[in-house]
Amino acid sequence: MRTIDLIQKKRDGGRLTREEIAQLIAGFVREEIPDYQMSALLMAIYLRGMDREETLDLTEAMARSGRRLKFDVDGFVADKHSSGGVGDKVSLVLVPLIASAGLFIGKLSGRGLGHTGGTIDKLESIPGFCAALPLAEFKRQVAEVGAAIAESSSEIAPADHKLYALRDATATVSSLPLIASSIMSKKLAIDSDGLVLDVKVGRGALMETEERAEELARLMVDLGQRAGRKTAALITAMDQPLGRMVGNALELREALSALEDQGPQDLEELTLELGAELLLMAGQAHTRDEGKTKLRQKLRDGSALAKLQELVARQGGDPRALEDPELLPQARGRLEVKARQPGYIKELDALAIGEAAHLLGAGRTAKGQALDHAVGIELLKKVGDHVALGEPVALVHYNSEERLALAKSKVEAAFTVGAEPPAPEALIRKRIA
Ligand code: URA
């Protein structure tokens, strides 16, 4: 069938067959189908949707569009994905933690996107750290160290790289079948035995309502399971940032504290829950509690931190920076943001904090731009905490007065104070498996 006929079919509410989807994706990657036709098709999918079969066929066609990776290891290979949030440094803790418990994990990660941070940018706060690993070296490191974290490669699911760029420019990002196929195609192109997904919901997340987050989570779990992967998802709150640090080197420091079993409670809770899911899948724990106890032990006895040190050293990073975080980039200036009224913190807007960190220079405004690893926001108070009038609620780490001026009002506005303490809200909203 001609491309124009397939666009018309989807535009009119028809369903595309497996062969038609395969033809479209292969033609697009070979540059036989021009961007304008693919953009029209994306809009038709955005408006008409796709059923489960179509979404699975799309995901598999995208996963097949580039190299497939298989690890040469004798053990359970785990993988993890987060739909992105503010202060989300879970991968920095979880990857070495589960590797220290005997699982293997080769994690391809992204850079910051919009107001959300990226694992690779955080790791690049470490002097010398190299995230651009050739796939052969990535595989070797997973076999020899048990864990590697590298930047997503355009060799893996290249169809997604091309489609994502078009979606970004055609207002077709927020379509569930397109998001699910984008995320899962990259995961399915890399072999793993079990995958845990952290689908965030709230002000600072891609999904703002619990219904949409659950729909996305169910769709991705279904895609993973139909493709033969053990897959589970947690729906987790992203109304306020995770942990207390937002910004690249600041988040790395907080991850190091968590690896020394001194991290903030929410970061530890989420990391242990996600890790316990993987231990259950691997048969290394019979219950979630047993899994969490095992992992907590790895934080306490130093083996998780030692695994991160091994990973960083292998990827060219200066391991001294992990022992002495003073060697990590530090901002020249610090400014306290103070409470403008007494009471309890009712809300702490993750989106506003993410945007403020971005304004300080922690994120990019153009592709490939250098960012400032040192800047960010340290949250001294979080939802439920009591504050007195004028008490500091946040510390802004900055390198430029102009940027500070832009960010400061956003940080101030991110805090809502009320007379009564807010009802506590669960961090982990739902588990889908
Ligand atoms: N992350 C992805 O990789 N793809 C999407 O479409 C959205 C978030």
Short mmCIF file of C-alpha atoms and ligand atoms in Angstrom, two decimals:
data_model
loop_
_atom_site.label_atom_id
_atom_site.label_comp_id
_atom_site.label_asym_id
_atom_site.label_seq_id
_atom_site.Cartn_x
_atom_site.Cartn_y
_atom_site.Cartn_z
CA MET A 1 0.00 0.00 0.00
CA ARG A 2 1.14 3.56 -0.66
CA THR A 3 2.06 5.68 2.35
CA ILE A 4 -0.69 8.16 1.55
CA ASP A 5 -3.28 5.35 1.70
CA LEU A 6 -2.03 4.30 5.15
CA ILE A 7 -2.20 7.88 6.42
CA GLN A 8 -5.74 8.12 5.07
CA LYS A 9 -6.70 4.82 6.68
CA LYS A 10 -5.53 5.96 10.11
CA ARG A 11 -6.97 9.46 9.60
CA ASP A 12 -10.40 7.88 8.99
CA GLY A 13 -10.21 5.75 12.12
CA GLY A 14 -9.04 2.46 10.57
CA ARG A 15 -6.47 0.13 12.10
CA LEU A 16 -3.06 -0.55 10.64
CA THR A 17 -1.86 -4.12 10.22
CA ARG A 18 1.46 -5.46 11.46
CA GLU A 19 2.82 -5.48 7.88
CA GLU A 20 1.68 -1.93 7.22
CA ILE A 21 3.31 -0.66 10.42
CA ALA A 22 6.52 -2.54 9.64
CA GLN A 23 6.53 -1.02 6.14
CA LEU A 24 6.03 2.51 7.51
CA ILE A 25 8.77 2.28 10.13
CA ALA A 26 11.30 0.61 7.82
CA GLY A 27 10.55 3.14 5.06
CA PHE A 28 10.93 6.07 7.46
CA VAL A 29 14.27 4.86 8.84
CA ARG A 30 15.57 4.30 5.29
CA GLU A 31 14.44 7.87 4.52
CA GLU A 32 12.09 6.69 1.79
CA ILE A 33 9.14 8.18 3.67
CA PRO A 34 9.57 11.95 4.08
CA ASP A 35 9.10 13.79 7.37
CA TYR A 36 5.92 15.52 6.13
CA GLN A 37 4.16 12.22 5.56
CA MET A 38 5.34 10.75 8.85
CA SER A 39 4.21 13.94 10.64
CA ALA A 40 0.74 13.56 9.14
CA LEU A 41 0.64 9.94 10.23
CA LEU A 42 1.74 10.87 13.77
CA MET A 43 -1.06 13.42 13.98
CA ALA A 44 -3.56 10.83 12.74
CA ILE A 45 -2.32 8.42 15.44
CA TYR A 46 -2.48 11.20 18.03
CA LEU A 47 -6.11 11.95 17.16
CA ARG A 48 -7.38 8.43 16.41
CA GLY A 49 -5.25 6.40 18.81
CA MET A 50 -4.02 2.84 18.35
CA ASP A 51 -5.33 -0.39 19.84
CA ARG A 52 -3.09 -2.75 21.85
CA GLU A 53 -2.14 -4.88 18.81
CA GLU A 54 -1.20 -1.86 16.74
CA THR A 55 0.82 -0.39 19.63
CA LEU A 56 2.66 -3.69 20.11
CA ASP A 57 3.34 -3.93 16.37
CA LEU A 58 4.62 -0.35 16.35
CA THR A 59 6.84 -1.00 19.38
CA GLU A 60 8.32 -4.13 17.85
CA ALA A 61 8.91 -2.47 14.48
CA MET A 62 10.73 0.39 16.25
CA ALA A 63 12.75 -2.04 18.40
CA ARG A 64 13.80 -3.89 15.19
CA SER A 65 14.83 -0.66 13.45
CA GLY A 66 18.42 -0.77 14.75
CA ARG A 67 20.83 -2.99 16.65
CA ARG A 68 19.64 -5.48 19.27
CA LEU A 69 21.81 -5.98 22.29
CA LYS A 70 22.28 -9.22 24.18
CA PHE A 71 24.45 -9.44 27.27
CA ASP A 72 26.87 -12.37 27.65
CA VAL A 73 26.27 -12.99 31.33
CA ASP A 74 25.29 -15.90 33.48
CA GLY A 75 22.63 -14.38 35.67
CA PHE A 76 19.47 -12.27 35.77
CA VAL A 77 19.61 -9.12 33.65
CA ALA A 78 17.49 -6.29 35.01
CA ASP A 79 16.40 -3.02 33.51
CA LYS A 80 14.61 0.06 34.82
CA HIS A 81 12.91 3.08 33.36
CA SER A 82 11.48 6.25 34.86
CA SER A 83 9.07 8.45 32.96
CA GLY A 84 11.01 11.40 34.36
CA GLY A 85 10.60 13.86 37.17
CA VAL A 86 12.29 16.50 39.30
CA GLY A 87 15.01 15.38 41.69
CA ASP A 88 14.72 11.82 40.39
CA LYS A 89 18.15 10.37 41.06
CA VAL A 90 16.89 6.83 41.68
CA SER A 91 18.95 5.22 38.88
CA LEU A 92 22.18 6.50 40.46
CA VAL A 93 21.34 4.48 43.58
CA LEU A 94 19.36 1.58 42.15
CA VAL A 95 21.80 0.48 39.44
CA PRO A 96 24.80 -0.11 41.75
CA LEU A 97 22.49 -1.38 44.50
CA ILE A 98 20.98 -4.24 42.50
CA ALA A 99 24.35 -5.01 40.91
CA SER A 100 25.82 -5.35 44.41
CA ALA A 101 23.02 -7.87 45.09
CA GLY A 102 24.17 -10.01 42.13
CA LEU A 103 21.88 -8.85 39.31
CA PHE A 104 23.28 -7.52 36.03
CA ILE A 105 22.15 -4.21 34.61
CA GLY A 106 23.16 -2.29 31.50
CA LYS A 107 21.22 0.93 31.62
CA LEU A 108 20.98 3.28 28.70
CA SER A 109 19.89 6.66 30.01
CA GLY A 110 19.02 10.06 28.67
CA ARG A 111 19.92 13.65 29.35
CA GLY A 112 17.63 16.25 30.88
CA LEU A 113 14.45 16.96 28.96
CA GLY A 114 12.53 20.19 29.63
CA HIS A 115 12.24 20.75 33.37
CA THR A 116 13.25 17.15 34.19
CA GLY A 117 16.83 16.11 34.83
CA GLY A 118 18.70 13.25 33.18
CA THR A 119 20.89 10.56 34.73
CA ILE A 120 23.71 11.15 32.24
CA ASP A 121 23.97 14.87 33.06
CA LYS A 122 24.11 14.01 36.75
CA LEU A 123 26.89 11.46 36.26
CA GLU A 124 28.86 13.90 34.13
CA SER A 125 29.27 16.04 37.25
CA ILE A 126 32.05 13.58 38.06
CA PRO A 127 35.30 14.78 36.49
CA GLY A 128 36.30 12.49 33.60
CA PHE A 129 33.13 10.38 33.55
CA CYS A 130 32.44 9.01 30.08
CA ALA A 131 28.83 8.19 29.16
CA ALA A 132 29.42 7.65 25.44
CA LEU A 133 30.34 3.99 25.59
CA PRO A 134 30.58 2.00 22.36
CA LEU A 135 28.02 -0.81 22.60
CA ALA A 136 30.76 -3.48 22.65
CA GLU A 137 32.40 -1.83 25.68
CA PHE A 138 29.00 -1.35 27.33
CA LYS A 139 28.35 -5.11 27.04
CA ARG A 140 31.83 -5.97 28.30
CA GLN A 141 31.45 -3.71 31.32
CA VAL A 142 28.09 -5.27 32.25
CA ALA A 143 29.71 -8.72 32.10
CA GLU A 144 32.79 -7.69 34.11
CA VAL A 145 31.45 -5.10 36.58
CA GLY A 146 27.80 -6.15 36.67
CA ALA A 147 26.59 -2.65 35.82
CA ALA A 148 27.05 0.12 33.29
CA ILE A 149 25.22 3.39 32.65
CA ALA A 150 25.69 4.87 29.21
CA GLU A 151 24.04 7.46 27.05
CA SER A 152 21.24 6.19 24.81
CA SER A 153 22.68 5.37 21.44
CA SER A 154 21.05 6.16 18.10
CA GLU A 155 22.10 2.64 17.07
CA ILE A 156 19.35 1.36 19.41
CA ALA A 157 15.82 1.92 18.07
CA PRO A 158 16.82 4.68 15.60
CA ALA A 159 13.18 4.91 14.52
CA ASP A 160 12.41 6.36 17.95
CA HIS A 161 15.14 8.99 17.70
CA LYS A 162 13.71 10.17 14.36
CA LEU A 163 10.09 9.95 15.45
CA TYR A 164 10.69 11.71 18.76
CA ALA A 165 12.25 14.71 16.98
CA LEU A 166 9.15 14.95 14.74
CA ARG A 167 6.74 14.54 17.65
CA ASP A 168 8.51 17.31 19.51
CA ALA A 169 7.95 19.66 16.57
CA THR A 170 4.40 18.61 15.69
CA ALA A 171 2.61 18.68 19.09
CA THR A 172 2.22 14.90 19.09
CA VAL A 173 4.32 13.99 22.15
CA SER A 174 1.49 13.37 24.61
CA SER A 175 -0.16 10.38 22.92
CA LEU A 176 -0.22 7.21 25.04
CA PRO A 177 0.52 4.73 22.20
CA LEU A 178 3.34 6.98 20.96
CA ILE A 179 4.85 7.43 24.44
CA ALA A 180 4.54 3.73 25.28
CA SER A 181 6.04 2.56 21.98
CA SER A 182 8.85 5.11 22.27
CA ILE A 183 9.86 4.00 25.76
CA MET A 184 9.31 0.27 25.26
CA SER A 185 11.01 0.02 21.84
CA LYS A 186 14.28 1.17 23.45
CA LYS A 187 13.80 -1.29 26.30
CA LEU A 188 12.91 -4.24 24.04
CA ALA A 189 15.91 -3.61 21.77
CA ILE A 190 18.11 -4.44 24.75
CA ASP A 191 17.80 -7.89 26.13
CA SER A 192 16.76 -8.16 29.76
CA ASP A 193 14.96 -10.71 31.89
CA GLY A 194 13.00 -8.24 33.97
CA LEU A 195 12.02 -4.60 33.70
CA VAL A 196 10.62 -2.28 36.32
CA LEU A 197 8.94 0.95 35.27
CA ASP A 198 8.53 4.02 37.46
CA VAL A 199 5.60 5.96 36.02
CA LYS A 200 5.44 9.33 37.69
CA VAL A 201 2.27 11.29 38.20
CA GLY A 202 1.71 14.87 39.29
CA ARG A 203 2.73 18.46 38.64
CA GLY A 204 6.33 17.65 37.76
CA ALA A 205 5.59 14.58 35.61
CA LEU A 206 4.71 13.81 32.00
CA MET A 207 1.39 12.40 33.24
CA GLU A 208 -0.57 14.85 35.36
CA THR A 209 -3.49 12.61 36.34
CA GLU A 210 -3.50 9.22 38.01
CA GLU A 211 -5.88 7.83 35.34
CA ARG A 212 -3.49 8.64 32.49
CA ALA A 213 -0.46 7.43 34.44
CA GLU A 214 -2.24 4.14 35.12
CA GLU A 215 -3.29 3.79 31.50
CA LEU A 216 0.30 4.36 30.37
CA ALA A 217 1.67 1.95 32.99
CA ARG A 218 -0.81 -0.81 32.03
CA LEU A 219 -0.03 -0.34 28.36
CA MET A 220 3.74 -0.57 28.90
CA VAL A 221 3.47 -3.56 31.25
CA ASP A 222 1.32 -5.31 28.66
CA LEU A 223 3.80 -4.51 25.86
CA GLY A 224 6.70 -5.83 27.97
CA GLN A 225 4.89 -9.01 28.98
CA ARG A 226 3.67 -9.76 25.45
CA ALA A 227 7.27 -9.41 24.32
CA GLY A 228 8.24 -12.06 26.89
CA ARG A 229 9.76 -9.77 29.56
CA LYS A 230 8.85 -9.87 33.20
CA THR A 231 7.52 -6.35 33.58
CA ALA A 232 6.06 -4.41 36.49
CA ALA A 233 5.28 -0.77 37.03
CA LEU A 234 4.93 1.47 40.05
CA ILE A 235 2.91 4.64 39.82
CA THR A 236 4.65 7.16 42.03
CA ALA A 237 3.95 10.72 43.13
CA MET A 238 5.75 13.63 41.49
CA ASP A 239 3.85 16.58 42.94
CA GLN A 240 6.90 17.63 44.93
CA PRO A 241 10.52 16.82 43.97
CA LEU A 242 12.02 13.52 45.09
CA GLY A 243 14.56 13.99 47.87
CA ARG A 244 15.91 17.40 48.79
CA MET A 245 18.37 18.14 46.00
CA VAL A 246 17.57 19.32 42.46
CA GLY A 247 20.47 19.99 40.08
CA ASN A 248 23.15 17.72 38.68
CA ALA A 249 26.05 17.63 41.16
CA LEU A 250 23.67 18.25 44.07
CA GLU A 251 21.64 15.20 43.09
CA LEU A 252 24.77 13.12 42.72
CA ARG A 253 25.74 14.09 46.28
CA GLU A 254 22.33 13.08 47.53
CA ALA A 255 22.58 9.75 45.71
CA LEU A 256 25.94 9.17 47.42
CA SER A 257 24.34 9.82 50.81
CA ALA A 258 21.60 7.32 49.93
CA LEU A 259 24.26 4.75 49.01
CA GLU A 260 25.69 5.30 52.49
CA ASP A 261 22.22 4.63 53.92
CA GLN A 262 21.83 8.29 54.83
CA GLY A 263 19.58 9.40 52.04
CA PRO A 264 16.21 11.08 52.36
CA GLN A 265 13.37 8.76 53.26
CA ASP A 266 11.38 9.14 50.00
CA LEU A 267 14.41 8.37 47.81
CA GLU A 268 15.24 5.31 49.88
CA GLU A 269 11.63 4.08 49.91
CA LEU A 270 11.25 4.32 46.15
CA THR A 271 14.66 2.81 45.39
CA LEU A 272 14.03 -0.15 47.69
CA GLU A 273 10.53 -0.75 46.24
CA LEU A 274 11.81 -0.75 42.67
CA GLY A 275 14.79 -2.91 43.63
CA ALA A 276 12.60 -5.38 45.52
CA GLU A 277 10.45 -5.80 42.37
CA LEU A 278 13.56 -6.81 40.47
CA LEU A 279 14.76 -9.20 43.20
CA LEU A 280 11.31 -10.84 43.18
CA MET A 281 11.45 -11.27 39.40
CA ALA A 282 14.95 -12.70 39.68
CA GLY A 283 13.80 -15.19 42.32
CA GLN A 284 16.25 -13.70 44.81
CA ALA A 285 13.49 -12.76 47.22
CA HIS A 286 10.18 -14.39 48.04
CA THR A 287 8.48 -11.30 49.35
CA ARG A 288 8.88 -7.59 48.79
CA ASP A 289 9.91 -7.15 52.44
CA GLU A 290 12.61 -9.79 52.12
CA GLY A 291 13.88 -8.01 48.98
CA LYS A 292 13.98 -4.66 50.72
CA THR A 293 15.80 -6.09 53.74
CA LYS A 294 18.44 -7.63 51.47
CA LEU A 295 18.95 -4.37 49.63
CA ARG A 296 19.05 -2.28 52.81
CA GLN A 297 21.87 -4.53 53.98
CA LYS A 298 23.81 -3.69 50.79
CA LEU A 299 23.47 0.00 51.59
CA ARG A 300 24.58 -0.54 55.18
CA ASP A 301 27.60 -2.73 54.48
CA GLY A 302 28.98 -0.35 51.81
CA SER A 303 28.78 -2.80 48.91
CA ALA A 304 26.34 -0.69 46.87
CA LEU A 305 28.59 2.37 47.18
CA ALA A 306 31.63 0.26 46.28
CA LYS A 307 29.80 -0.90 43.13
CA LEU A 308 29.15 2.70 42.06
CA GLN A 309 32.84 3.48 42.65
CA GLU A 310 33.79 0.53 40.44
CA LEU A 311 31.36 1.64 37.71
CA VAL A 312 32.57 5.24 37.78
CA ALA A 313 36.26 4.28 37.73
CA ARG A 314 35.66 1.91 34.82
CA GLN A 315 33.96 4.72 32.89
CA GLY A 316 36.89 7.10 33.42
CA GLY A 317 35.43 9.10 36.31
CA ASP A 318 37.59 10.30 39.18
CA PRO A 319 36.68 7.94 42.06
CA ARG A 320 38.07 10.46 44.59
CA ALA A 321 35.07 12.68 43.78
CA LEU A 322 32.80 10.03 45.28
CA GLU A 323 34.79 9.83 48.49
CA ASP A 324 35.19 13.56 48.79
CA PRO A 325 32.15 15.28 47.28
CA GLU A 326 34.00 18.61 47.75
CA LEU A 327 35.73 17.62 44.50
CA LEU A 328 32.39 17.81 42.66
CA PRO A 329 31.43 21.11 41.00
CA GLN A 330 30.20 23.68 43.51
CA ALA A 331 28.39 26.93 42.84
CA ARG A 332 30.01 30.21 43.90
CA GLY A 333 26.88 31.67 45.48
CA ARG A 334 24.16 30.48 47.83
CA LEU A 335 20.96 32.30 48.61
CA GLU A 336 18.38 31.41 51.22
CA VAL A 337 14.74 31.62 50.21
CA LYS A 338 12.61 32.37 53.28
CA ALA A 339 9.05 31.57 54.25
CA ARG A 340 6.74 34.53 53.70
CA GLN A 341 4.25 33.28 56.25
CA PRO A 342 4.29 30.81 59.13
CA GLY A 343 2.49 27.47 58.98
CA TYR A 344 2.80 24.11 57.27
CA ILE A 345 4.10 23.51 53.74
CA LYS A 346 0.97 22.42 51.89
CA GLU A 347 2.44 22.19 48.41
CA LEU A 348 5.88 22.24 46.88
CA ASP A 349 5.43 22.51 43.14
CA ALA A 350 7.85 20.11 41.44
CA LEU A 351 7.35 21.76 38.06
CA ALA A 352 8.28 25.22 39.40
CA ILE A 353 11.38 23.84 41.15
CA GLY A 354 12.40 21.97 37.98
CA GLU A 355 11.95 25.13 35.95
CA ALA A 356 13.89 27.18 38.48
CA ALA A 357 16.81 24.74 38.33
CA HIS A 358 16.65 24.95 34.54
CA LEU A 359 16.76 28.76 34.68
CA LEU A 360 19.84 28.57 36.91
CA GLY A 361 21.58 26.62 34.15
CA ALA A 362 21.05 23.01 35.27
CA GLY A 363 19.23 22.24 31.99
CA ARG A 364 19.62 23.12 28.33
CA THR A 365 17.72 25.52 26.13
CA ALA A 366 19.28 24.14 22.93
CA LYS A 367 20.42 20.69 21.87
CA GLY A 368 24.02 19.92 22.77
CA GLN A 369 24.41 23.04 24.96
CA ALA A 370 26.83 22.81 27.89
CA LEU A 371 25.14 22.98 31.25
CA ASP A 372 26.20 24.10 34.68
CA HIS A 373 26.60 21.01 36.84
CA ALA A 374 27.04 22.97 40.07
CA VAL A 375 23.79 24.93 40.24
CA GLY A 376 20.45 23.86 41.63
CA ILE A 377 18.13 24.01 44.57
CA GLU A 378 18.41 22.45 47.99
CA LEU A 379 15.01 22.03 49.61
CA LEU A 380 15.27 22.68 53.33
CA LYS A 381 11.54 22.12 53.86
CA LYS A 382 9.15 19.73 52.17
CA VAL A 383 5.41 19.10 52.22
CA GLY A 384 4.13 18.65 55.79
CA ASP A 385 7.04 20.49 57.45
CA HIS A 386 6.33 23.40 59.77
CA VAL A 387 7.95 26.79 59.08
CA ALA A 388 8.24 29.99 61.07
CA LEU A 389 7.96 33.37 59.35
CA GLY A 390 11.30 34.14 57.69
CA GLU A 391 12.69 30.65 58.20
CA PRO A 392 14.73 29.41 55.21
CA VAL A 393 12.79 26.91 53.07
CA ALA A 394 15.34 26.48 50.27
CA LEU A 395 18.93 27.23 49.39
CA VAL A 396 19.59 28.28 45.81
CA HIS A 397 23.05 27.35 44.51
CA TYR A 398 23.89 29.80 41.71
CA ASN A 399 26.71 31.02 39.51
CA SER A 400 25.07 34.03 37.88
CA GLU A 401 23.19 36.92 39.50
CA GLU A 402 20.97 37.32 36.42
CA ARG A 403 19.95 33.71 36.45
CA LEU A 404 19.40 33.85 40.19
CA ALA A 405 16.97 36.75 39.75
CA LEU A 406 14.89 34.66 37.33
CA ALA A 407 14.95 31.52 39.45
CA LYS A 408 14.39 33.03 42.90
CA SER A 409 10.77 34.10 42.37
CA LYS A 410 9.94 30.68 40.96
CA VAL A 411 11.37 28.98 44.04
CA GLU A 412 9.43 31.33 46.31
CA ALA A 413 6.21 30.70 44.40
CA ALA A 414 6.75 26.92 44.50
CA PHE A 415 5.97 26.83 48.24
CA THR A 416 2.37 27.10 49.44
CA VAL A 417 1.99 27.50 53.19
CA GLY A 418 -1.24 26.82 55.08
CA ALA A 419 -2.37 26.95 58.69
CA GLU A 420 -3.12 23.21 58.96
CA PRO A 421 -0.78 20.33 58.17
CA PRO A 422 -1.79 18.67 54.87
CA ALA A 423 -3.05 15.07 54.85
CA PRO A 424 -0.08 12.78 54.15
CA GLU A 425 -0.02 11.36 50.61
CA ALA A 426 1.52 8.06 49.61
CA LEU A 427 4.64 8.19 47.45
CA ILE A 428 3.84 4.85 45.86
CA ARG A 429 0.32 5.06 44.51
CA LYS A 430 -0.11 1.75 42.76
CA ARG A 431 1.69 -1.35 41.59
CA ILE A 432 0.84 -2.83 38.20
CA ALA A 433 2.11 -6.22 37.14
N1 URA B 1 10.29 9.31 27.12
C1 URA B 1 10.50 8.67 25.94
O1 URA B 1 11.53 8.01 25.77
N2 URA B 1 9.60 8.79 24.99
C2 URA B 1 8.45 9.49 25.12
O2 URA B 1 7.66 9.55 24.21
C3 URA B 1 8.23 10.16 26.34
C4 URA B 1 9.17 10.04 27.34
#
